[in-house]
Amino acid sequence: MDEMLEARITGGVLQWARERRALSFEDVAEDTSVAVGELVAWERGISFPPFATAETLAHYLRIPFGFLFLSTPPVDTSPIPDFRTVSGQNPRRLSPDLLEVLSETRLKQDWYREFAGQNLASPVPFVGSVKMSVGFKELAKLIGSTLGISEALRKKIRDHRAYLKELCDITQALGVL
């Protein structure tokens, strides 16, 4: 394919992808070796990038290349409610990094659910055992009790890495992936 063949991308989608990553024109320009003026022109639809550059931008902005050709930006939908806050305010939207982690986690959960079913694994008794109305302090106590987290365990293991490994081992022994 000709290196200079222009990719007739949608400027609004490029802008959405850049803003979704909370990046300025300068950030993108610095990391992709594209001039700020070119980025501005592409977002405004005044001109179009070469295909190779459009592919680089899509990769850098962590979106599928084909998204750049949509007529309007896709709607980010969260598969779970977002209860996080930053300085007491809810974030406007989930970060692309968090969406990626959620997507990968759901894939792993689906795989493990199928694997466990095929291998006749017993259901984990505490999954689904707590009502949504339980306060966070009570929930933390229940989790600590289930995992056997105690002051004795904390004193027994002084190294942070060893403590985390012990918690992972306990969690896996309980049947949690």
Short mmCIF file of N, CA and C in Angstrom, two decimals:
data_model
loop_
_atom_site.label_atom_id
_atom_site.label_comp_id
_atom_site.label_asym_id
_atom_site.label_seq_id
_atom_site.Cartn_x
_atom_site.Cartn_y
_atom_site.Cartn_z
N MET A 1 0.85 -1.18 0.00
CA MET A 1 0.00 0.00 0.00
C MET A 1 0.89 1.24 0.00
N ASP A 2 0.49 2.23 -0.78
CA ASP A 2 1.26 3.45 -0.88
C ASP A 2 1.32 4.15 0.47
N GLU A 3 2.52 4.46 0.92
CA GLU A 3 2.76 5.09 2.22
C GLU A 3 2.03 6.42 2.34
N MET A 4 1.83 7.13 1.23
CA MET A 4 1.23 8.46 1.27
C MET A 4 -0.27 8.44 0.99
N LEU A 5 -0.87 7.29 0.76
CA LEU A 5 -2.30 7.20 0.55
C LEU A 5 -2.99 7.68 1.82
N GLU A 6 -3.87 8.65 1.69
CA GLU A 6 -4.46 9.23 2.89
C GLU A 6 -5.62 8.38 3.40
N ALA A 7 -5.70 8.32 4.72
CA ALA A 7 -6.78 7.62 5.40
C ALA A 7 -7.86 8.65 5.70
N ARG A 8 -9.00 8.51 5.08
CA ARG A 8 -10.07 9.50 5.23
C ARG A 8 -10.84 9.23 6.53
N ILE A 9 -10.15 9.52 7.63
CA ILE A 9 -10.70 9.28 8.97
C ILE A 9 -11.70 10.37 9.34
N THR A 10 -12.46 10.11 10.37
CA THR A 10 -13.42 11.09 10.89
C THR A 10 -12.73 11.88 12.00
N GLY A 11 -12.61 13.18 11.79
CA GLY A 11 -11.91 14.03 12.75
C GLY A 11 -12.51 13.98 14.14
N GLY A 12 -13.82 13.93 14.23
CA GLY A 12 -14.48 13.88 15.53
C GLY A 12 -14.15 12.62 16.30
N VAL A 13 -13.95 11.52 15.58
CA VAL A 13 -13.57 10.27 16.24
C VAL A 13 -12.13 10.35 16.74
N LEU A 14 -11.26 10.96 15.94
CA LEU A 14 -9.88 11.15 16.39
C LEU A 14 -9.86 12.03 17.64
N GLN A 15 -10.64 13.09 17.65
CA GLN A 15 -10.71 13.97 18.82
C GLN A 15 -11.24 13.19 20.03
N TRP A 16 -12.30 12.41 19.83
CA TRP A 16 -12.87 11.60 20.91
C TRP A 16 -11.80 10.65 21.49
N ALA A 17 -11.05 10.00 20.61
CA ALA A 17 -10.03 9.05 21.06
C ALA A 17 -8.93 9.75 21.85
N ARG A 18 -8.52 10.92 21.39
CA ARG A 18 -7.49 11.68 22.10
C ARG A 18 -7.99 12.15 23.46
N GLU A 19 -9.19 12.70 23.50
CA GLU A 19 -9.76 13.20 24.75
C GLU A 19 -10.08 12.05 25.71
N ARG A 20 -10.47 10.92 25.17
CA ARG A 20 -10.77 9.74 25.99
C ARG A 20 -9.55 9.32 26.78
N ARG A 21 -8.38 9.52 26.21
CA ARG A 21 -7.12 9.19 26.89
C ARG A 21 -6.59 10.38 27.68
N ALA A 22 -7.36 11.46 27.70
CA ALA A 22 -6.99 12.69 28.43
C ALA A 22 -5.63 13.20 27.97
N LEU A 23 -5.45 13.23 26.65
CA LEU A 23 -4.19 13.68 26.07
C LEU A 23 -4.38 15.00 25.35
N SER A 24 -3.38 15.86 25.45
CA SER A 24 -3.39 17.12 24.72
C SER A 24 -2.80 16.87 23.33
N PHE A 25 -2.95 17.85 22.45
CA PHE A 25 -2.32 17.74 21.14
C PHE A 25 -0.82 17.56 21.30
N GLU A 26 -0.26 18.30 22.25
CA GLU A 26 1.19 18.24 22.48
C GLU A 26 1.63 16.85 22.92
N ASP A 27 0.83 16.20 23.79
CA ASP A 27 1.15 14.85 24.24
C ASP A 27 1.23 13.89 23.06
N VAL A 28 0.20 13.94 22.22
CA VAL A 28 0.14 13.03 21.06
C VAL A 28 1.28 13.34 20.10
N ALA A 29 1.51 14.61 19.85
CA ALA A 29 2.56 15.02 18.93
C ALA A 29 3.92 14.52 19.40
N GLU A 30 4.18 14.70 20.68
CA GLU A 30 5.48 14.30 21.22
C GLU A 30 5.71 12.79 21.12
N ASP A 31 4.66 12.02 21.41
CA ASP A 31 4.81 10.57 21.44
C ASP A 31 4.70 9.90 20.08
N THR A 32 4.14 10.60 19.09
CA THR A 32 3.97 9.98 17.77
C THR A 32 4.76 10.66 16.66
N SER A 33 5.49 11.71 17.00
CA SER A 33 6.27 12.47 16.02
C SER A 33 5.40 13.06 14.91
N VAL A 34 4.21 13.48 15.29
CA VAL A 34 3.31 14.15 14.36
C VAL A 34 3.20 15.60 14.83
N ALA A 35 3.21 16.53 13.92
CA ALA A 35 3.12 17.94 14.27
C ALA A 35 1.74 18.27 14.84
N VAL A 36 1.72 19.17 15.82
CA VAL A 36 0.47 19.59 16.44
C VAL A 36 -0.49 20.14 15.38
N GLY A 37 0.03 20.93 14.46
CA GLY A 37 -0.81 21.51 13.40
C GLY A 37 -1.49 20.45 12.56
N GLU A 38 -0.76 19.36 12.29
CA GLU A 38 -1.37 18.27 11.51
C GLU A 38 -2.49 17.61 12.30
N LEU A 39 -2.26 17.36 13.59
CA LEU A 39 -3.30 16.75 14.43
C LEU A 39 -4.56 17.61 14.46
N VAL A 40 -4.36 18.91 14.62
CA VAL A 40 -5.50 19.84 14.65
C VAL A 40 -6.25 19.78 13.32
N ALA A 41 -5.53 19.80 12.22
CA ALA A 41 -6.16 19.74 10.89
C ALA A 41 -6.92 18.43 10.69
N TRP A 42 -6.36 17.33 11.16
CA TRP A 42 -7.04 16.03 11.02
C TRP A 42 -8.31 15.99 11.86
N GLU A 43 -8.24 16.52 13.08
CA GLU A 43 -9.44 16.52 13.93
C GLU A 43 -10.52 17.43 13.36
N ARG A 44 -10.15 18.49 12.69
CA ARG A 44 -11.12 19.42 12.11
C ARG A 44 -11.61 18.95 10.73
N GLY A 45 -10.99 17.88 10.21
CA GLY A 45 -11.39 17.36 8.91
C GLY A 45 -10.87 18.17 7.74
N ILE A 46 -9.88 19.02 8.00
CA ILE A 46 -9.29 19.86 6.95
C ILE A 46 -8.40 19.02 6.04
N SER A 47 -7.70 18.08 6.63
CA SER A 47 -6.84 17.17 5.87
C SER A 47 -6.87 15.80 6.54
N PHE A 48 -6.16 14.86 5.94
CA PHE A 48 -6.19 13.48 6.44
C PHE A 48 -4.77 12.93 6.55
N PRO A 49 -4.54 12.06 7.52
CA PRO A 49 -3.20 11.49 7.68
C PRO A 49 -2.95 10.36 6.68
N PRO A 50 -1.68 10.05 6.44
CA PRO A 50 -1.37 8.85 5.67
C PRO A 50 -1.86 7.61 6.44
N PHE A 51 -2.14 6.53 5.72
CA PHE A 51 -2.64 5.32 6.36
C PHE A 51 -1.72 4.85 7.49
N ALA A 52 -0.44 4.82 7.24
CA ALA A 52 0.50 4.32 8.26
C ALA A 52 0.42 5.18 9.53
N THR A 53 0.27 6.48 9.36
CA THR A 53 0.17 7.37 10.52
C THR A 53 -1.16 7.16 11.25
N ALA A 54 -2.23 6.96 10.50
CA ALA A 54 -3.54 6.69 11.12
C ALA A 54 -3.47 5.40 11.93
N GLU A 55 -2.80 4.40 11.40
CA GLU A 55 -2.64 3.13 12.15
C GLU A 55 -1.83 3.37 13.42
N THR A 56 -0.78 4.17 13.32
CA THR A 56 0.03 4.50 14.49
C THR A 56 -0.80 5.23 15.53
N LEU A 57 -1.62 6.19 15.09
CA LEU A 57 -2.48 6.93 16.02
C LEU A 57 -3.49 6.01 16.72
N ALA A 58 -4.10 5.13 15.94
CA ALA A 58 -5.07 4.20 16.54
C ALA A 58 -4.40 3.34 17.59
N HIS A 59 -3.24 2.83 17.29
CA HIS A 59 -2.50 2.00 18.25
C HIS A 59 -2.14 2.82 19.49
N TYR A 60 -1.63 4.02 19.27
CA TYR A 60 -1.23 4.88 20.38
C TYR A 60 -2.43 5.27 21.25
N LEU A 61 -3.57 5.54 20.63
CA LEU A 61 -4.76 5.95 21.36
C LEU A 61 -5.56 4.76 21.89
N ARG A 62 -5.08 3.56 21.59
CA ARG A 62 -5.66 2.31 22.08
C ARG A 62 -7.11 2.14 21.66
N ILE A 63 -7.31 2.29 20.35
CA ILE A 63 -8.61 2.02 19.76
C ILE A 63 -8.40 1.15 18.53
N PRO A 64 -9.39 0.38 18.13
CA PRO A 64 -9.26 -0.36 16.87
C PRO A 64 -9.13 0.62 15.70
N PHE A 65 -8.29 0.30 14.75
CA PHE A 65 -8.05 1.16 13.59
C PHE A 65 -9.36 1.55 12.90
N GLY A 66 -10.26 0.61 12.76
CA GLY A 66 -11.53 0.87 12.09
C GLY A 66 -12.39 1.93 12.76
N PHE A 67 -12.20 2.15 14.05
CA PHE A 67 -12.97 3.19 14.75
C PHE A 67 -12.75 4.55 14.11
N LEU A 68 -11.56 4.79 13.60
CA LEU A 68 -11.25 6.10 13.01
C LEU A 68 -12.12 6.43 11.80
N PHE A 69 -12.79 5.43 11.24
CA PHE A 69 -13.61 5.63 10.05
C PHE A 69 -15.11 5.67 10.36
N LEU A 70 -15.46 5.52 11.63
CA LEU A 70 -16.87 5.62 12.02
C LEU A 70 -17.36 7.04 11.82
N SER A 71 -18.66 7.21 11.55
CA SER A 71 -19.18 8.56 11.36
C SER A 71 -19.29 9.32 12.67
N THR A 72 -19.50 8.60 13.77
CA THR A 72 -19.55 9.22 15.09
C THR A 72 -18.78 8.35 16.07
N PRO A 73 -18.28 8.94 17.15
CA PRO A 73 -17.55 8.15 18.13
C PRO A 73 -18.44 7.10 18.78
N PRO A 74 -17.88 5.93 19.09
CA PRO A 74 -18.68 4.92 19.79
C PRO A 74 -18.97 5.37 21.22
N VAL A 75 -19.99 4.79 21.80
CA VAL A 75 -20.35 5.11 23.17
C VAL A 75 -19.65 4.12 24.09
N ASP A 76 -18.87 4.64 25.03
CA ASP A 76 -18.24 3.78 26.04
C ASP A 76 -19.28 3.40 27.06
N THR A 77 -19.53 2.11 27.19
CA THR A 77 -20.46 1.66 28.21
C THR A 77 -19.71 0.79 29.19
N SER A 78 -19.97 1.01 30.44
CA SER A 78 -19.30 0.25 31.48
C SER A 78 -20.10 -1.00 31.78
N PRO A 79 -19.43 -2.14 31.90
CA PRO A 79 -20.13 -3.37 32.24
C PRO A 79 -20.48 -3.45 33.72
N ILE A 80 -19.98 -2.52 34.53
CA ILE A 80 -20.27 -2.51 35.96
C ILE A 80 -20.50 -1.07 36.42
N PRO A 81 -21.21 -0.88 37.53
CA PRO A 81 -21.36 0.48 38.05
C PRO A 81 -20.01 1.01 38.54
N ASP A 82 -19.79 2.28 38.36
CA ASP A 82 -18.53 2.90 38.75
C ASP A 82 -18.73 3.70 40.02
N PHE A 83 -18.19 3.20 41.13
CA PHE A 83 -18.34 3.85 42.42
C PHE A 83 -17.08 4.62 42.84
N ARG A 84 -16.09 4.69 41.95
CA ARG A 84 -14.85 5.38 42.29
C ARG A 84 -15.08 6.88 42.36
N THR A 85 -14.25 7.53 43.15
CA THR A 85 -14.27 8.99 43.19
C THR A 85 -12.84 9.51 43.16
N VAL A 86 -12.68 10.69 42.63
CA VAL A 86 -11.41 11.40 42.63
C VAL A 86 -11.70 12.76 43.22
N SER A 87 -11.08 13.04 44.35
CA SER A 87 -11.31 14.30 45.08
C SER A 87 -12.80 14.50 45.36
N GLY A 88 -13.48 13.41 45.70
CA GLY A 88 -14.89 13.49 46.04
C GLY A 88 -15.83 13.54 44.85
N GLN A 89 -15.32 13.52 43.64
CA GLN A 89 -16.14 13.59 42.43
C GLN A 89 -16.03 12.28 41.64
N ASN A 90 -17.16 11.87 41.05
CA ASN A 90 -17.11 10.70 40.18
C ASN A 90 -16.41 11.08 38.88
N PRO A 91 -15.57 10.19 38.35
CA PRO A 91 -14.93 10.49 37.06
C PRO A 91 -15.99 10.60 35.96
N ARG A 92 -15.70 11.41 34.95
CA ARG A 92 -16.66 11.58 33.85
C ARG A 92 -16.92 10.26 33.14
N ARG A 93 -15.88 9.47 32.98
CA ARG A 93 -16.02 8.19 32.29
C ARG A 93 -14.90 7.28 32.75
N LEU A 94 -15.08 6.00 32.49
CA LEU A 94 -14.04 5.04 32.85
C LEU A 94 -12.85 5.26 31.93
N SER A 95 -11.67 5.09 32.48
CA SER A 95 -10.47 5.25 31.67
C SER A 95 -10.35 4.06 30.72
N PRO A 96 -9.71 4.26 29.58
CA PRO A 96 -9.50 3.14 28.66
C PRO A 96 -8.74 1.99 29.33
N ASP A 97 -7.81 2.33 30.22
CA ASP A 97 -7.06 1.28 30.92
C ASP A 97 -7.98 0.44 31.78
N LEU A 98 -8.90 1.07 32.51
CA LEU A 98 -9.83 0.32 33.34
C LEU A 98 -10.79 -0.50 32.48
N LEU A 99 -11.28 0.07 31.38
CA LEU A 99 -12.15 -0.69 30.49
C LEU A 99 -11.45 -1.93 29.94
N GLU A 100 -10.17 -1.78 29.63
CA GLU A 100 -9.39 -2.92 29.13
C GLU A 100 -9.24 -3.99 30.21
N VAL A 101 -8.95 -3.57 31.43
CA VAL A 101 -8.83 -4.53 32.54
C VAL A 101 -10.16 -5.24 32.76
N LEU A 102 -11.26 -4.50 32.74
CA LEU A 102 -12.58 -5.11 32.91
C LEU A 102 -12.88 -6.12 31.82
N SER A 103 -12.55 -5.76 30.59
CA SER A 103 -12.79 -6.67 29.47
C SER A 103 -11.97 -7.95 29.61
N GLU A 104 -10.69 -7.80 29.93
CA GLU A 104 -9.83 -8.98 30.11
C GLU A 104 -10.29 -9.83 31.28
N THR A 105 -10.74 -9.18 32.34
CA THR A 105 -11.22 -9.92 33.52
C THR A 105 -12.47 -10.71 33.18
N ARG A 106 -13.38 -10.09 32.44
CA ARG A 106 -14.61 -10.80 32.05
C ARG A 106 -14.29 -12.00 31.17
N LEU A 107 -13.34 -11.86 30.26
CA LEU A 107 -12.94 -12.99 29.42
C LEU A 107 -12.38 -14.14 30.27
N LYS A 108 -11.55 -13.79 31.25
CA LYS A 108 -10.99 -14.81 32.13
C LYS A 108 -12.07 -15.46 32.98
N GLN A 109 -13.02 -14.67 33.46
CA GLN A 109 -14.12 -15.22 34.25
C GLN A 109 -14.95 -16.19 33.41
N ASP A 110 -15.26 -15.80 32.19
CA ASP A 110 -16.03 -16.68 31.30
C ASP A 110 -15.28 -17.98 31.03
N TRP A 111 -13.97 -17.85 30.75
CA TRP A 111 -13.17 -19.05 30.52
C TRP A 111 -13.18 -19.96 31.75
N TYR A 112 -12.96 -19.38 32.92
CA TYR A 112 -12.87 -20.18 34.14
C TYR A 112 -14.22 -20.81 34.48
N ARG A 113 -15.31 -20.08 34.25
CA ARG A 113 -16.64 -20.62 34.52
C ARG A 113 -16.86 -21.87 33.67
N GLU A 114 -16.49 -21.79 32.39
CA GLU A 114 -16.62 -22.95 31.49
C GLU A 114 -15.69 -24.08 31.93
N PHE A 115 -14.44 -23.74 32.25
CA PHE A 115 -13.45 -24.74 32.70
C PHE A 115 -13.93 -25.45 33.96
N ALA A 116 -14.42 -24.67 34.94
CA ALA A 116 -14.89 -25.24 36.20
C ALA A 116 -16.09 -26.14 35.96
N GLY A 117 -16.98 -25.73 35.07
CA GLY A 117 -18.15 -26.55 34.76
C GLY A 117 -17.78 -27.86 34.11
N GLN A 118 -16.82 -27.83 33.20
CA GLN A 118 -16.38 -29.04 32.52
C GLN A 118 -15.64 -29.99 33.46
N ASN A 119 -15.03 -29.43 34.50
CA ASN A 119 -14.26 -30.24 35.44
C ASN A 119 -15.00 -30.50 36.74
N LEU A 120 -16.31 -30.28 36.70
CA LEU A 120 -17.20 -30.56 37.84
C LEU A 120 -16.72 -29.91 39.14
N ALA A 121 -16.25 -28.70 39.05
CA ALA A 121 -15.81 -27.98 40.25
C ALA A 121 -17.01 -27.60 41.10
N SER A 122 -16.83 -27.63 42.39
CA SER A 122 -17.91 -27.26 43.31
C SER A 122 -18.05 -25.74 43.32
N PRO A 123 -19.29 -25.27 43.48
CA PRO A 123 -19.46 -23.81 43.58
C PRO A 123 -18.76 -23.27 44.83
N VAL A 124 -18.27 -22.06 44.73
CA VAL A 124 -17.62 -21.41 45.86
C VAL A 124 -18.74 -20.89 46.76
N PRO A 125 -18.81 -21.36 48.02
CA PRO A 125 -19.97 -21.07 48.87
C PRO A 125 -20.21 -19.60 49.19
N PHE A 126 -19.18 -18.78 49.22
CA PHE A 126 -19.39 -17.39 49.63
C PHE A 126 -19.76 -16.46 48.48
N VAL A 127 -19.65 -16.94 47.24
CA VAL A 127 -20.02 -16.10 46.10
C VAL A 127 -21.52 -15.87 46.12
N GLY A 128 -21.92 -14.62 46.11
CA GLY A 128 -23.33 -14.26 46.13
C GLY A 128 -23.97 -14.34 47.50
N SER A 129 -23.18 -14.49 48.55
CA SER A 129 -23.75 -14.67 49.88
C SER A 129 -23.99 -13.36 50.63
N VAL A 130 -23.57 -12.25 50.07
CA VAL A 130 -23.70 -10.97 50.76
C VAL A 130 -24.67 -10.08 49.97
N LYS A 131 -25.56 -9.42 50.68
CA LYS A 131 -26.52 -8.52 50.05
C LYS A 131 -25.84 -7.19 49.76
N MET A 132 -26.32 -6.52 48.73
CA MET A 132 -25.77 -5.22 48.34
C MET A 132 -25.94 -4.17 49.44
N SER A 133 -26.86 -4.40 50.36
CA SER A 133 -27.12 -3.42 51.41
C SER A 133 -26.09 -3.46 52.54
N VAL A 134 -25.21 -4.46 52.52
CA VAL A 134 -24.18 -4.58 53.56
C VAL A 134 -23.20 -3.41 53.43
N GLY A 135 -22.86 -2.80 54.53
CA GLY A 135 -21.92 -1.69 54.52
C GLY A 135 -20.51 -2.18 54.22
N PHE A 136 -19.67 -1.26 53.79
CA PHE A 136 -18.31 -1.63 53.39
C PHE A 136 -17.48 -2.15 54.56
N LYS A 137 -17.71 -1.63 55.76
CA LYS A 137 -16.93 -2.11 56.91
C LYS A 137 -17.30 -3.56 57.24
N GLU A 138 -18.59 -3.86 57.21
CA GLU A 138 -19.02 -5.23 57.48
C GLU A 138 -18.53 -6.16 56.38
N LEU A 139 -18.57 -5.70 55.14
CA LEU A 139 -18.08 -6.50 54.02
C LEU A 139 -16.58 -6.78 54.18
N ALA A 140 -15.82 -5.78 54.56
CA ALA A 140 -14.38 -5.97 54.77
C ALA A 140 -14.12 -7.02 55.85
N LYS A 141 -14.91 -6.98 56.92
CA LYS A 141 -14.76 -7.98 58.00
C LYS A 141 -15.08 -9.38 57.49
N LEU A 142 -16.14 -9.50 56.69
CA LEU A 142 -16.51 -10.80 56.12
C LEU A 142 -15.41 -11.35 55.21
N ILE A 143 -14.86 -10.49 54.38
CA ILE A 143 -13.78 -10.92 53.48
C ILE A 143 -12.57 -11.33 54.30
N GLY A 144 -12.21 -10.51 55.29
CA GLY A 144 -11.07 -10.84 56.15
C GLY A 144 -11.26 -12.16 56.86
N SER A 145 -12.47 -12.40 57.34
CA SER A 145 -12.77 -13.65 58.03
C SER A 145 -12.67 -14.84 57.07
N THR A 146 -13.24 -14.69 55.88
CA THR A 146 -13.21 -15.77 54.89
C THR A 146 -11.78 -16.11 54.48
N LEU A 147 -10.94 -15.09 54.33
CA LEU A 147 -9.55 -15.31 53.92
C LEU A 147 -8.64 -15.66 55.10
N GLY A 148 -9.15 -15.57 56.30
CA GLY A 148 -8.33 -15.88 57.46
C GLY A 148 -7.31 -14.79 57.76
N ILE A 149 -7.63 -13.57 57.36
CA ILE A 149 -6.73 -12.45 57.64
C ILE A 149 -6.86 -12.10 59.12
N SER A 150 -5.75 -12.08 59.78
CA SER A 150 -5.76 -11.80 61.22
C SER A 150 -4.48 -11.05 61.59
N GLU A 151 -4.48 -10.56 62.81
CA GLU A 151 -3.28 -9.90 63.31
C GLU A 151 -2.12 -10.89 63.37
N ALA A 152 -2.44 -12.15 63.72
CA ALA A 152 -1.40 -13.18 63.79
C ALA A 152 -0.76 -13.40 62.42
N LEU A 153 -1.58 -13.41 61.37
CA LEU A 153 -1.05 -13.57 60.01
C LEU A 153 -0.18 -12.37 59.65
N ARG A 154 -0.63 -11.20 59.99
CA ARG A 154 0.15 -9.99 59.68
C ARG A 154 1.50 -10.00 60.39
N LYS A 155 1.52 -10.47 61.63
CA LYS A 155 2.78 -10.50 62.38
C LYS A 155 3.69 -11.62 61.90
N LYS A 156 3.09 -12.72 61.46
CA LYS A 156 3.87 -13.87 61.00
C LYS A 156 4.66 -13.54 59.73
N ILE A 157 4.08 -12.72 58.85
CA ILE A 157 4.72 -12.38 57.57
C ILE A 157 5.02 -10.90 57.57
N ARG A 158 6.28 -10.55 57.59
CA ARG A 158 6.67 -9.14 57.69
C ARG A 158 6.91 -8.49 56.31
N ASP A 159 7.22 -9.28 55.32
CA ASP A 159 7.53 -8.76 53.99
C ASP A 159 6.23 -8.58 53.19
N HIS A 160 6.06 -7.42 52.59
CA HIS A 160 4.84 -7.09 51.84
C HIS A 160 4.59 -8.10 50.72
N ARG A 161 5.61 -8.41 49.95
CA ARG A 161 5.48 -9.35 48.82
C ARG A 161 5.06 -10.73 49.32
N ALA A 162 5.66 -11.20 50.40
CA ALA A 162 5.31 -12.51 50.96
C ALA A 162 3.88 -12.51 51.47
N TYR A 163 3.44 -11.40 52.04
CA TYR A 163 2.08 -11.28 52.54
C TYR A 163 1.08 -11.38 51.39
N LEU A 164 1.35 -10.67 50.30
CA LEU A 164 0.47 -10.74 49.14
C LEU A 164 0.44 -12.14 48.55
N LYS A 165 1.60 -12.80 48.50
CA LYS A 165 1.64 -14.17 47.99
C LYS A 165 0.81 -15.09 48.87
N GLU A 166 0.90 -14.92 50.19
CA GLU A 166 0.11 -15.73 51.12
C GLU A 166 -1.38 -15.49 50.88
N LEU A 167 -1.79 -14.25 50.69
CA LEU A 167 -3.20 -13.95 50.41
C LEU A 167 -3.65 -14.58 49.10
N CYS A 168 -2.79 -14.55 48.09
CA CYS A 168 -3.12 -15.19 46.81
C CYS A 168 -3.28 -16.69 46.98
N ASP A 169 -2.38 -17.31 47.73
CA ASP A 169 -2.45 -18.76 47.97
C ASP A 169 -3.74 -19.13 48.71
N ILE A 170 -4.08 -18.35 49.72
CA ILE A 170 -5.30 -18.60 50.49
C ILE A 170 -6.52 -18.47 49.59
N THR A 171 -6.54 -17.41 48.78
CA THR A 171 -7.66 -17.15 47.90
C THR A 171 -7.83 -18.28 46.88
N GLN A 172 -6.73 -18.74 46.30
CA GLN A 172 -6.81 -19.85 45.35
C GLN A 172 -7.27 -21.13 46.02
N ALA A 173 -6.83 -21.36 47.24
CA ALA A 173 -7.24 -22.57 47.97
C ALA A 173 -8.75 -22.55 48.23
N LEU A 174 -9.33 -21.36 48.31
CA LEU A 174 -10.78 -21.25 48.51
C LEU A 174 -11.56 -21.42 47.21
N GLY A 175 -10.85 -21.55 46.09
CA GLY A 175 -11.53 -21.77 44.81
C GLY A 175 -11.73 -20.52 43.99
N VAL A 176 -11.05 -19.45 44.35
CA VAL A 176 -11.17 -18.20 43.61
C VAL A 176 -10.01 -18.11 42.62
N LEU A 177 -10.33 -17.83 41.37
CA LEU A 177 -9.30 -17.71 40.34
C LEU A 177 -8.57 -16.40 40.53
#
